[in-house]
Coordinates of C-alpha atoms and ligand atoms in Angstrom, one line a residue:
X1 CA -84.7 54.5 -35.7
X2 CA -87.7 52.2 -35.8
X3 CA -87.3 51.4 -32.1
X4 CA -87.0 55.1 -31.4
X5 CA -90.3 56.0 -33.1
X6 CA -92.2 53.1 -31.5
X7 CA -90.9 54.1 -28.1
X8 CA -91.8 57.7 -28.8
X9 CA -95.3 56.7 -29.6
X10 CA -95.5 54.5 -26.4
X11 CA -94.2 57.5 -24.4
X12 CA -96.8 59.9 -25.9
X13 CA -99.6 57.4 -25.3
X14 CA -98.5 56.9 -21.7
X15 CA -98.4 60.6 -21.2
X16 CA -102.0 60.8 -22.2
X17 CA -103.3 58.0 -20.0
X18 CA -101.1 58.2 -16.9
X19 CA -101.0 60.9 -14.2
X20 CA -98.2 63.3 -15.0
X21 CA -95.9 62.2 -12.1
X22 CA -95.7 58.6 -13.5
X23 CA -95.5 59.6 -17.2
X24 CA -92.4 61.8 -16.8
X25 CA -89.6 60.7 -19.1
X26 CA -86.4 60.4 -17.2
X27 CA -83.2 61.4 -19.0
X28 CA -79.9 59.5 -18.3
X29 CA -76.9 61.5 -19.5
X30 CA -73.6 59.9 -19.9
X31 CA -70.4 61.8 -20.6
X32 CA -67.8 59.3 -21.9
X33 CA -65.3 62.1 -22.1
X34 CA -65.0 62.2 -18.3
X35 CA -64.2 59.4 -15.9
X36 CA -65.2 60.1 -12.3
X37 CA -63.9 57.0 -10.6
X38 CA -62.8 53.4 -10.9
X39 CA -65.1 50.4 -10.4
X40 CA -63.7 48.2 -7.6
X41 CA -62.5 45.0 -9.2
X42 CA -64.0 43.2 -6.2
X43 CA -67.3 44.9 -6.2
X44 CA -69.5 41.7 -6.5
X45 CA -68.8 38.6 -4.4
X46 CA -70.6 36.0 -2.3
X47 CA -71.1 35.6 1.4
X48 CA -71.6 32.2 3.0
X49 CA -72.1 30.4 6.3
X50 CA -73.7 27.2 7.6
X51 CA -77.4 28.3 7.6
X52 CA -80.5 26.8 5.9
X53 CA -78.4 23.6 5.3
X54 CA -76.0 25.5 3.1
X55 CA -73.2 22.9 3.2
X56 CA -74.5 19.8 5.0
X57 CA -77.6 19.1 2.9
X58 CA -76.5 21.7 0.4
X59 CA -73.4 22.6 -1.5
X60 CA -71.1 20.1 0.3
X61 CA -71.8 17.0 -1.7
X62 CA -71.9 14.4 1.2
X63 CA -75.1 12.5 0.8
X64 CA -75.2 10.7 4.2
X65 CA -76.9 12.6 7.0
X66 CA -75.5 12.2 10.5
X67 CA -72.5 10.3 9.0
X68 CA -70.6 10.4 12.4
X69 CA -73.7 9.5 14.5
X70 CA -73.3 12.8 16.5
X71 CA -76.5 14.6 15.5
X72 CA -78.5 13.3 18.5
X73 CA -76.8 12.1 21.7
X74 CA -79.6 9.5 22.4
X75 CA -80.3 7.8 19.0
X76 CA -78.9 7.4 15.6
X77 CA -81.0 10.1 13.8
X78 CA -81.6 9.4 10.1
X79 CA -80.4 5.8 10.5
X80 CA -82.8 2.8 10.8
X81 CA -82.5 -1.0 10.9
X82 CA -83.5 -2.7 7.7
X83 CA -84.4 -6.3 7.1
X84 CA -84.8 -8.6 4.2
X85 CA -86.5 -12.0 4.0
X86 CA -87.4 -11.9 7.7
X87 CA -83.9 -11.2 9.0
X88 CA -83.6 -8.6 11.7
X89 CA -81.0 -6.3 13.2
X90 CA -81.0 -3.9 16.1
X91 CA -79.0 -0.7 16.1
X92 CA -77.7 1.5 18.9
X93 CA -75.2 4.3 19.5
X94 CA -72.1 3.0 21.2
X95 CA -69.5 5.1 23.0
X96 CA -67.2 2.2 23.9
X97 CA -64.0 1.7 21.8
X98 CA -64.5 4.6 19.3
X99 CA -62.3 5.2 16.3
X100 CA -60.7 8.3 17.9
X101 CA -61.5 11.3 20.0
X102 CA -63.2 13.2 17.1
X103 CA -65.3 10.1 16.1
X104 CA -66.1 9.3 19.7
X105 CA -69.3 7.4 19.0
X106 CA -70.2 4.6 16.6
X107 CA -73.2 2.6 15.5
X108 CA -73.5 -0.9 16.8
X109 CA -75.5 -3.2 14.5
X110 CA -76.5 -6.5 15.9
X111 CA -77.7 -9.1 13.4
X112 CA -76.9 -12.2 15.4
X113 CA -80.0 -14.2 14.6
X114 CA -79.9 -14.3 10.8
X115 CA -80.6 -17.7 9.2
X116 CA -79.8 -18.8 5.7
X117 CA -81.2 -16.4 3.0
X118 CA -81.9 -13.7 5.5
X119 CA -80.2 -10.3 5.5
X120 CA -80.3 -7.3 7.7
X121 CA -78.5 -4.0 8.3
X122 CA -78.8 -0.3 8.6
X123 CA -80.1 2.4 6.2
X124 CA -79.6 6.2 6.0
X125 CA -82.3 8.4 4.6
X126 CA -79.9 11.3 3.6
X127 CA -80.7 15.0 3.5
X128 CA -84.4 14.6 2.5
X129 CA -83.5 11.6 0.4
X130 CA -80.5 10.2 -1.4
X131 CA -80.4 11.5 -5.0
X132 CA -79.4 9.2 -7.8
X133 CA -78.8 9.8 -11.5
X134 CA -78.2 7.3 -14.3
X135 CA -74.8 6.0 -15.2
X136 CA -73.1 7.7 -12.2
X137 CA -70.5 6.5 -9.9
X138 CA -70.7 7.2 -6.2
X139 CA -67.9 6.7 -3.7
X140 CA -69.0 5.1 -0.4
X141 CA -66.7 4.8 2.5
X142 CA -67.0 3.9 6.2
X143 CA -65.1 2.8 9.2
X144 CA -66.1 -0.7 10.4
X145 CA -65.1 -3.4 12.8
X146 CA -66.6 -6.8 13.5
X147 CA -67.2 -8.7 16.7
X148 CA -64.9 -11.7 17.3
X149 CA -67.1 -14.0 15.3
X150 CA -68.1 -11.6 12.6
X151 CA -65.9 -11.1 9.5
X152 CA -68.5 -10.0 6.9
X153 CA -69.1 -9.7 4.1
X154 CA -71.0 -6.5 4.1
X155 CA -73.0 -5.3 1.2
X156 CA -73.2 -1.6 0.4
X157 CA -76.1 -0.3 -1.7
X158 CA -78.2 2.6 -2.9
X159 CA -81.8 1.4 -3.1
X160 CA -85.3 2.9 -3.2
X161 CA -86.6 4.0 0.2
X162 CA -88.9 0.9 0.4
X163 CA -86.0 -1.4 -0.6
X164 CA -87.8 -2.8 -3.7
X165 CA -85.3 -1.4 -6.2
X166 CA -81.5 -1.6 -5.9
X167 CA -79.8 1.0 -8.0
X168 CA -76.1 0.2 -7.2
X169 CA -74.5 -2.4 -5.1
X170 CA -71.0 -3.5 -4.0
X171 CA -69.5 -5.8 -1.4
X172 CA -66.8 -5.6 1.2
X173 CA -65.6 -9.1 1.6
X174 CA -63.9 -9.1 4.9
X175 CA -64.3 -6.9 8.0
X176 CA -61.5 -6.7 10.5
X177 CA -62.0 -6.9 14.2
X178 CA -60.1 -3.5 14.6
X179 CA -61.3 -0.2 13.1
X180 CA -60.5 0.1 9.4
X181 CA -61.7 2.3 6.6
X182 CA -63.4 0.6 3.6
X183 CA -64.2 2.3 0.3
X184 CA -66.3 1.0 -2.5
X185 CA -67.6 2.4 -5.8
X186 CA -71.3 2.2 -6.5
X187 CA -72.4 2.7 -10.2
X188 CA -76.0 3.2 -11.3
X189 CA -77.4 1.9 -14.6
X190 CA -80.3 3.4 -16.6
X191 CA -82.1 4.7 -13.5
X192 CA -84.4 7.7 -13.7
X193 CA -83.2 10.5 -11.5
X194 CA -84.9 10.3 -8.1
X195 CA -84.3 11.1 -4.5
X196 CA -86.7 8.8 -2.6
X197 CA -83.8 6.5 -1.9
X198 CA -81.7 5.1 1.0
X199 CA -78.1 4.1 1.6
X200 CA -77.8 0.6 3.1
X201 CA -75.0 -1.4 4.7
X202 CA -76.2 -4.9 5.4
X203 CA -75.0 -8.5 6.1
X204 CA -76.3 -12.0 5.3
X205 CA -74.0 -13.5 7.9
X206 CA -75.1 -13.5 11.5
X207 CA -73.0 -11.3 13.8
X208 CA -72.3 -7.8 15.2
X209 CA -70.5 -5.0 13.6
X210 CA -69.8 -1.3 14.3
X211 CA -69.8 1.6 11.9
X212 CA -68.3 5.1 12.0
X213 CA -68.0 8.0 9.5
X214 CA -70.2 6.4 6.9
X215 CA -70.0 8.6 3.8
X216 CA -71.4 8.6 0.2
X217 CA -70.2 11.1 -2.4
X218 CA -71.6 11.6 -5.9
X219 CA -69.5 13.1 -8.7
X220 CA -68.3 16.5 -7.5
X221 CA -67.4 19.8 -9.1
X222 CA -63.8 19.6 -10.5
X223 CA -63.8 16.0 -9.1
X224 CA -62.7 17.0 -5.6
X225 CA -62.9 13.9 -3.4
X226 CA -64.4 16.0 -0.5
X227 CA -66.1 18.4 -2.9
X228 CA -69.2 20.3 -3.9
X229 CA -72.4 19.6 -5.7
X230 CA -72.0 20.3 -9.5
X231 CA -75.3 22.0 -10.2
X232 CA -75.0 24.5 -7.3
X233 CA -71.3 25.2 -8.1
X234 CA -72.2 25.9 -11.7
X235 CA -74.8 28.5 -10.6
X236 CA -72.2 30.2 -8.5
X237 CA -69.5 30.2 -11.1
X238 CA -72.0 31.7 -13.6
X239 CA -72.3 34.7 -11.3
X240 CA -68.6 35.5 -11.8
X241 CA -68.1 36.3 -8.1
X242 CA -64.8 38.0 -7.3
X243 CA -64.6 36.9 -3.7
X244 CA -66.2 34.6 -1.1
X245 CA -66.7 36.0 2.5
X246 CA -66.6 33.1 4.9
X247 CA -67.2 31.5 7.4
X248 CA -69.8 34.0 8.5
X249 CA -72.0 35.7 9.6
X250 CA -73.1 34.3 12.9
X251 CA -71.3 31.0 12.1
X252 CA -67.9 32.5 12.7
X253 CA -69.1 33.7 16.2
X254 CA -71.0 30.6 17.3
X255 CA -73.7 30.5 20.0
X256 CA -70.9 30.1 22.6
X257 CA -67.2 29.6 22.9
X258 CA -67.4 25.9 22.4
X259 CA -69.3 26.3 19.1
X260 CA -67.4 29.2 17.5
X261 CA -65.8 28.5 14.2
X262 CA -62.6 27.0 15.5
X263 CA -60.7 26.7 12.3
X264 CA -58.1 24.2 13.5
X265 CA -60.8 21.7 14.2
X266 CA -62.0 21.9 10.6
X267 CA -58.7 21.0 8.8
X268 CA -56.9 17.6 8.4
X269 CA -58.7 14.5 7.4
X270 CA -62.4 14.1 8.0
X271 CA -61.9 11.6 10.7
X272 CA -60.0 14.2 12.7
X273 CA -62.8 16.8 12.5
X274 CA -65.2 16.6 15.5
X275 CA -67.8 18.9 14.0
X276 CA -69.8 21.4 16.1
X277 CA -73.2 23.0 16.5
X278 CA -74.0 25.8 14.2
X279 CA -76.0 28.8 15.6
X280 CA -78.7 27.9 13.1
X281 CA -80.0 24.9 15.2
X282 CA -78.3 21.9 13.7
X283 CA -74.9 20.3 13.9
X284 CA -72.2 20.9 11.3
X285 CA -69.9 18.1 10.2
X286 CA -67.2 20.6 9.3
X287 CA -66.7 18.6 6.1
X288 CA -66.7 22.1 4.7
X289 CA -63.6 23.2 6.6
X290 CA -61.2 26.0 6.1
X291 CA -59.4 24.4 3.2
X292 CA -62.6 23.4 1.5
X293 CA -63.8 27.1 1.7
X294 CA -60.6 28.1 0.1
X295 CA -60.8 25.5 -2.6
X296 CA -64.4 26.4 -3.3
X297 CA -63.3 30.1 -3.7
X298 CA -60.4 29.0 -6.0
X299 CA -62.8 26.9 -8.1
X300 CA -64.9 30.1 -8.6
X301 CA -61.7 32.1 -9.6
X302 CA -62.3 34.4 -6.7
X303 CA -60.3 35.3 -3.6
X304 CA -61.2 34.7 0.1
X305 CA -62.5 37.5 2.4
X306 CA -61.6 35.8 5.6
X307 CA -63.6 36.5 8.7
X308 CA -61.6 35.6 11.9
X309 CA -63.1 34.9 15.2
X310 CA -62.7 38.0 17.3
X311 CA -63.6 37.0 20.8
X312 CA -67.3 37.6 20.8
X313 CA -70.0 34.9 20.8
X314 CA -73.7 35.1 20.3
X315 CA -74.5 34.5 24.0
X316 CA -73.1 38.0 24.4
X317 CA -69.9 36.9 26.1
X318 CA -66.7 38.5 25.1
X319 CA -63.0 37.9 25.7
X320 CA -61.5 40.9 27.4
X321 CA -58.8 42.7 25.3
X322 CA -55.3 42.1 26.7
X323 CA -53.7 38.8 27.7
X324 CA -57.0 36.8 27.6
X325 CA -57.5 37.7 24.0
X326 CA -53.9 37.0 22.9
X327 CA -54.5 33.3 22.1
X328 CA -57.3 34.3 19.8
X329 CA -55.2 36.9 18.1
X330 CA -52.4 34.3 17.6
X331 CA -54.9 31.9 16.3
X332 CA -56.0 34.5 13.7
X333 CA -52.4 35.1 12.7
X334 CA -51.9 31.3 12.3
X335 CA -55.1 31.1 10.2
X336 CA -53.8 33.9 7.9
X337 CA -50.6 31.9 7.6
X338 CA -52.5 28.7 6.8
X339 CA -54.3 30.6 4.0
X340 CA -51.5 32.7 2.5
X341 CA -48.2 31.4 3.8
X342 CA -45.9 29.4 1.6
X343 CA -44.9 25.9 2.4
X344 CA -41.8 27.1 4.3
X345 CA -44.1 28.5 7.1
X346 CA -45.5 26.3 9.8
X347 CA -49.1 26.7 8.8
X348 CA -48.4 27.0 5.1
X349 CA -46.7 23.6 5.4
X350 CA -49.8 22.2 7.2
X351 CA -52.0 23.5 4.3
X352 CA -49.6 21.7 1.9
X353 CA -49.8 18.6 3.9
X354 CA -53.6 18.9 3.9
X355 CA -53.4 18.8 0.1
X356 CA -53.0 22.4 -1.2
X357 CA -49.3 23.5 -1.6
X358 CA -50.1 26.7 -3.4
X359 CA -50.8 29.7 -1.1
X360 CA -54.0 31.5 -1.6
X361 CA -54.1 35.3 -2.3
X362 CA -55.5 37.1 0.7
X363 CA -56.2 40.8 0.6
X364 CA -59.0 41.3 3.1
X365 CA -59.5 40.0 6.6
X366 CA -62.6 40.8 8.6
X367 CA -62.3 41.1 12.4
X368 CA -65.4 39.4 13.8
X369 CA -69.0 39.8 12.6
X370 CA -71.7 42.4 13.5
X371 CA -69.9 43.5 16.7
X372 CA -72.4 46.3 17.2
X373 CA -74.3 43.7 19.0
X374 CA -71.6 43.7 21.7
X375 CA -73.0 46.4 23.9
X376 CA -70.1 46.2 26.3
X377 CA -68.0 48.3 23.9
X378 CA -65.2 45.7 24.0
X379 CA -64.9 45.7 20.2
X380 CA -62.9 48.9 20.5
X381 CA -60.1 47.1 22.4
X382 CA -60.6 43.7 20.6
X383 CA -60.3 45.3 17.2
X384 CA -57.2 47.3 18.2
X385 CA -55.4 44.2 19.4
X386 CA -56.2 42.2 16.3
X387 CA -55.4 45.2 14.1
X388 CA -52.0 45.9 15.6
X389 CA -50.9 42.2 15.5
X390 CA -52.1 41.6 11.9
X391 CA -50.7 44.9 10.5
X392 CA -47.4 44.2 12.2
X393 CA -47.0 40.8 10.5
X394 CA -49.0 41.4 7.3
X395 CA -48.9 45.2 6.6
X396 CA -50.5 44.8 3.2
X397 CA -53.6 43.0 4.4
X398 CA -56.7 45.3 4.4
X399 CA -58.6 45.0 7.7
X400 CA -62.3 45.2 7.8
X401 CA -64.1 46.4 11.0
X402 CA -67.7 45.3 11.6
X403 CA -68.6 48.5 13.4
X404 CA -67.0 51.8 13.9
X405 CA -64.0 52.1 16.2
X406 CA -62.2 55.2 17.4
X407 CA -58.7 54.2 18.3
X408 CA -57.7 52.7 14.9
X409 CA -58.7 53.5 11.4
X410 CA -60.0 50.4 9.7
X411 CA -59.3 50.1 6.0
X412 CA -62.9 49.0 5.4
X413 CA -66.1 49.1 7.3
X414 CA -68.7 46.3 6.9
X415 CA -72.3 47.5 6.7
X416 CA -75.3 45.1 6.7
X417 CA -78.8 45.8 5.3
X418 CA -81.7 43.5 5.4
X419 CA -84.5 45.5 3.9
X420 CA -88.1 45.8 2.6
X421 CA -88.4 46.7 -1.1
X422 CA -89.2 50.3 -0.3
X423 CA -86.2 50.7 2.0
X424 CA -83.9 49.1 -0.6
X425 CA -85.1 51.5 -3.2
X426 CA -84.6 54.5 -1.0
X427 CA -81.1 53.3 -0.1
X428 CA -80.1 53.4 -3.8
X429 CA -78.7 56.9 -2.9
X430 CA -77.1 55.9 0.4
X431 CA -73.6 56.2 -0.8
X432 CA -74.0 59.2 -3.2
X433 CA -72.8 61.6 -0.6
X434 CA -70.5 59.4 1.5
X435 CA -67.2 61.1 2.4
X436 CA -64.6 59.9 -0.2
X437 CA -61.8 60.4 2.3
X438 CA -63.2 58.0 4.9
X439 CA -63.1 54.3 5.1
X440 CA -64.0 52.2 2.1
X441 CA -67.2 50.2 2.4
X442 CA -67.9 46.5 2.3
X443 CA -71.7 45.8 2.1
X444 CA -71.0 42.4 3.6
X445 CA -74.6 41.3 4.0
X446 CA -77.7 42.6 2.4
X447 CA -80.9 41.6 0.8
X448 CA -84.4 42.7 0.1
X449 CA -86.5 40.4 2.2
X450 CA -89.6 39.6 0.3
X451 CA -90.6 36.0 -0.4
X452 CA -89.7 32.6 1.1
X453 CA -87.8 30.4 0.9
X454 CA -86.3 32.4 -1.9
X455 CA -87.2 36.0 -2.9
X456 CA -89.8 37.1 -5.4
X457 CA -89.5 39.4 -8.4
X458 CA -90.3 42.5 -6.4
X459 CA -87.4 41.9 -4.2
X460 CA -85.2 41.4 -7.2
X461 CA -86.3 44.8 -8.6
X462 CA -85.5 46.5 -5.3
X463 CA -82.1 44.6 -5.1
X464 CA -81.3 45.9 -8.6
X465 CA -82.2 49.5 -7.5
X466 CA -80.0 49.2 -4.5
X467 CA -77.2 47.7 -6.6
X468 CA -77.2 50.6 -9.0
X469 CA -76.4 52.8 -6.0
X470 CA -73.5 50.6 -5.0
X471 CA -72.3 50.4 -8.5
X472 CA -72.4 54.2 -9.1
X473 CA -70.4 54.6 -5.9
X474 CA -68.1 51.7 -6.5
X475 CA -65.0 53.9 -6.0
X476 CA -66.0 53.8 -2.3
X477 CA -68.1 50.6 -2.1
X478 CA -65.3 48.2 -2.9
X479 CA -67.0 44.9 -1.9
X480 CA -70.5 43.7 -1.6
X481 CA -72.3 40.4 -1.2
X482 CA -75.9 39.3 -0.8
X483 CA -76.9 37.1 2.1
X484 CA -78.0 34.4 2.7
X485 CA -76.8 32.6 -0.4
X486 CA -78.5 29.2 0.0
X487 CA -81.5 27.4 1.3
X488 CA -82.6 23.8 1.3
X489 CA -86.3 24.1 0.4
X490 CA -87.4 20.9 2.1
X491 CA -89.7 21.3 5.2
X492 CA -87.3 22.2 8.1
X493 CA -84.5 23.2 5.8
X494 CA -84.9 27.0 6.2
X495 CA -84.0 29.0 9.2
X496 CA -83.8 32.4 7.5
X497 CA -86.4 33.5 4.9
X498 CA -85.5 35.2 1.6
X499 CA -82.5 33.4 0.2
X500 CA -80.8 33.4 -3.2
X501 CA -80.4 29.8 -4.4
X502 CA -82.9 27.1 -3.4
X503 CA -82.5 23.3 -3.8
X504 CA -83.6 19.9 -2.7
X505 CA -81.6 16.7 -2.9
X506 CA -81.8 16.5 -6.7
X507 CA -82.4 20.0 -8.2
X508 CA -81.5 23.6 -7.6
X509 CA -82.7 27.0 -8.9
X510 CA -81.9 30.6 -8.7
X511 CA -84.6 33.1 -7.7
X512 CA -85.1 36.4 -9.6
X513 CA -82.6 38.1 -7.2
X514 CA -80.1 35.5 -8.3
X515 CA -80.5 36.6 -11.9
X516 CA -80.1 40.2 -10.9
X517 CA -76.8 39.3 -9.1
X518 CA -75.7 37.4 -12.2
X519 CA -76.6 40.3 -14.6
X520 CA -74.8 42.9 -12.4
X521 CA -71.7 40.6 -12.0
X522 CA -71.5 39.6 -15.7
X523 CA -71.9 43.1 -17.2
X524 CA -69.5 45.4 -15.5
X525 CA -66.8 47.8 -16.7
X526 CA -63.8 49.0 -14.8
X527 CA -64.5 52.8 -14.8
X528 CA -67.3 55.1 -14.0
X529 CA -68.1 57.7 -16.7
X530 CA -69.7 61.0 -15.5
X531 CA -73.4 60.4 -15.6
X532 CA -76.7 61.8 -14.2
X533 CA -80.4 61.2 -14.3
X534 CA -83.2 63.8 -14.3
X535 CA -87.0 63.7 -14.2
X536 CA -87.3 60.5 -12.3
X537 CA -90.9 59.5 -11.9
X538 CA -92.1 58.9 -8.3
X539 CA -94.7 56.5 -7.0
X540 CA -97.7 58.0 -5.1
X541 CA -95.6 57.2 -1.9
X542 CA -92.8 59.3 -3.3
X543 CA -90.5 56.4 -4.2
X544 CA -88.4 56.7 -7.3
X545 CA -89.5 54.3 -10.1
X546 CA -86.4 54.3 -12.3
X547 CA -82.8 53.6 -11.3
X548 CA -79.6 53.5 -13.3
X549 CA -75.9 53.0 -13.2
X550 CA -73.3 53.1 -16.0
X551 CA -69.8 51.6 -16.1
X552 CA -67.4 51.3 -19.0
X553 CA -64.7 48.8 -20.0
X554 CA -61.8 51.2 -20.5
X555 CA -59.9 48.8 -22.8
X556 CA -62.7 47.9 -25.2
X557 CA -64.9 51.0 -24.9
X558 CA -68.0 49.0 -24.1
X559 CA -70.6 50.8 -22.0
X560 CA -72.8 48.8 -19.6
X561 CA -75.9 50.7 -18.8
X562 CA -78.2 49.3 -16.2
X563 CA -81.8 50.5 -16.0
X564 CA -84.4 49.4 -13.4
X565 CA -88.1 50.1 -13.7
X566 CA -89.7 49.1 -10.4
X567 CA -93.1 50.3 -11.5
X568 CA -96.0 48.3 -13.0
X569 CA -96.1 50.2 -16.3
X570 CA -93.7 50.4 -19.2
X571 CA -91.5 53.4 -18.8
X572 CA -89.4 55.0 -21.6
X573 CA -86.1 56.5 -20.7
X574 CA -84.2 59.1 -22.8
X575 CA -80.5 58.1 -23.1
X576 CA -78.0 60.7 -24.1
X577 CA -74.3 59.8 -24.7
X578 CA -71.6 62.4 -25.1
X579 CA -67.9 62.2 -25.6
X580 CA -67.8 59.1 -27.9
X581 CA -66.1 59.2 -31.3
X582 CA -68.4 56.4 -32.5
X583 CA -71.4 54.6 -31.0
X584 CA -72.5 51.3 -32.6
X585 CA -76.1 51.4 -33.9
X586 CA -77.0 48.0 -32.3
X587 CA -76.6 47.0 -28.7
X588 CA -77.1 43.8 -26.7
X589 CA -80.0 44.0 -24.3
X590 CA -80.5 41.7 -21.4
X591 CA -83.8 42.0 -19.7
X592 CA -85.3 40.4 -16.6
X593 CA -89.0 41.1 -16.2
X594 CA -92.2 39.5 -15.1
X595 CA -95.9 40.4 -15.4
X596 CA -96.5 40.4 -11.7
X597 CA -94.1 41.6 -9.0
X598 CA -95.1 38.7 -6.7
X599 CA -94.0 36.1 -9.3
X600 CA -91.0 34.0 -8.4
X601 CA -89.1 30.8 -9.3
X602 CA -89.4 27.6 -7.4
X603 CA -88.1 24.1 -7.4
X604 CA -91.1 23.2 -9.5
X605 CA -90.8 26.2 -11.8
X606 CA -87.1 26.9 -11.7
X607 CA -86.9 29.2 -14.8
X608 CA -90.2 31.0 -14.7
X609 CA -88.3 34.3 -14.5
X610 CA -84.9 34.4 -16.3
X611 CA -83.2 37.1 -18.3
X612 CA -83.6 37.2 -22.1
X613 CA -81.0 38.5 -24.4
X614 CA -81.6 40.2 -27.7
X615 CA -80.0 42.6 -30.2
X616 CA -81.7 46.0 -30.4
X617 CA -81.2 48.8 -33.0
X618 CA -81.7 52.5 -32.9
X619 CA -78.8 53.2 -30.6
X620 CA -77.0 56.5 -31.0
X621 CA -76.0 59.7 -29.1
X622 CA -79.7 60.1 -28.2
X623 CA -82.3 57.4 -28.1
X624 CA -85.4 56.5 -26.2
X625 CA -85.2 53.1 -24.4
X626 CA -88.5 51.6 -23.4
X627 CA -88.3 49.7 -20.0
X628 CA -90.9 47.0 -19.6
X629 CA -93.0 47.0 -16.4
X630 CA -91.2 45.5 -13.5
X631 CA -87.9 45.1 -15.3
X632 CA -84.1 45.2 -15.0
X633 CA -82.3 46.0 -18.3
X634 CA -78.6 45.9 -19.1
X635 CA -77.6 47.5 -22.4
X636 CA -74.2 46.6 -23.7
X637 CA -73.3 49.5 -26.1
X638 CA -70.1 49.5 -28.1
X639 CA -68.6 52.9 -28.1
X640 CA -65.2 54.3 -29.1
Ligands
AHR701 O1 -77.5 36.3 7.1 C1 -78.0 35.8 8.3 C2 -77.4 36.4 9.5 O2 -77.7 37.8 9.5 C3 -75.9 36.4 9.6 O3 -75.5 35.2 10.1 C4 -75.6 37.5 10.5 O4 -74.4 38.1 10.3 C5 -76.8 38.5 10.2 O5 -77.3 39.0 11.4

């Protein structure tokens, strides 16, 4: 009651000082006696691809940059010769006598002139540094071979970039003259967390040795040996995503046929993965391969939305439907079997051999990515060929088209929106009138693009407005995911502005849009009660200033009411709830707000804008809810 009266006073003061259009009090009416639809259980998920150093230099925990010496054909980028006590070494790429076809180049380290007490070797500077934390164990591994006269030992260390501090060190006593993999553990002591460090492999004995696939892993999420960064994984898990769309985006298509996502080259052991160039200007190790994508999804308790390569590459070339396309269709069928087949199937057995005997649940497969760019019209035939083959073998799999086709009816259509704040707000009504008998919708890539490298609060408000529209229409919008998900914020790390989670070698943060995603994913019911809004105030440009959506947990009765005020003044909203036998007088309120729309979070101020949770009173069949300026509010109201 107290809150009601304060809010009422605020409303009447506002009505005196603001122009009538802004001071209007919107009314949200909710009829719990009538359900108008079900909320898709897969409404909120994640989309990912190798962009902005998402995996290498991002989620994938590998700390060594250019571990297979393939980033640059002429020199060993990110590797340098190091010397101690006047010793010296020279380094060069060597294509003679490689480990295998996938690791077809190695690093030759010549330290032939060392005298007693001298040491020399090679250092890697990582992805903008090698991060260390105290009392942590790192697993270093590398392939090595020595010249006839060189047998080691080799020391392996993590040290400060200038070599003055050694944080962890181990020794490999003997090096064979044939390629062999060596693994050591490096454990830090009481070190202060830092990233201005390097990884060093050195010798005090004169001679020549070669290195290949030099790797260093910190502790990983769920202790996976080829796993993910813990801090970033935790942020993803906290969002409660229900699916992961991978491997793209443009990454599934590639700049050309050679660099498409060729899934068979991303499985097996790391030494069998050649890597390839991502369309986002750098080389991918493919350490994040098909199985790693699946295990990442599994660790988030979600399911994969698998995008298969559909015969179109970003250089605008396509494989003609018919016999030429058949190998790619077969490849997609095999990929589906690798993901979802049991161990009695050929590719299910391969997955088991690769370390994951349990099949993964697979409901959705997307044929290609953004095929509206293919102006030849070949998608019509390409989609049909994939559709027929996949439906014949896997009739239950739901197939997603990336643009409209005429000859087949896709189960789901993928629609992408990269928008300004104004456009996102206007699109909050995009699905209100969509034909309920047509294809279901996957909003497979979308974002309000304001702010870089991660978005600002204004973008988050517009995101929230847009999401209320998807949520109110989640009987037809069955999947959605923001993009891009990640960005390494170091200079040169970003290829695409306006991303969700930023990081450097040591730390990570979520931007305001991240917290909107988290709020929408965490507070969501399974049904849509009948609801409406009236008297929505408009900005001088005619843009709505208040947005809402309401869902209900049908088992518990809890109502989740989301309210967005994109305007710069506090805005009361009248809430009216009908059809409930009992409404608790208190509710949980989660609010994300900031004084200025341009505010944002950064690596230096990672939690400047975060949601705050409180208990509020005065809840009942009718109450006035004040919405702070520039805010997103979720009310969790217990109703029976
Ligand atoms: O998200 C960045 C890119 O935008 C995706 O790779 C592509 O699908 C879209 O055009």
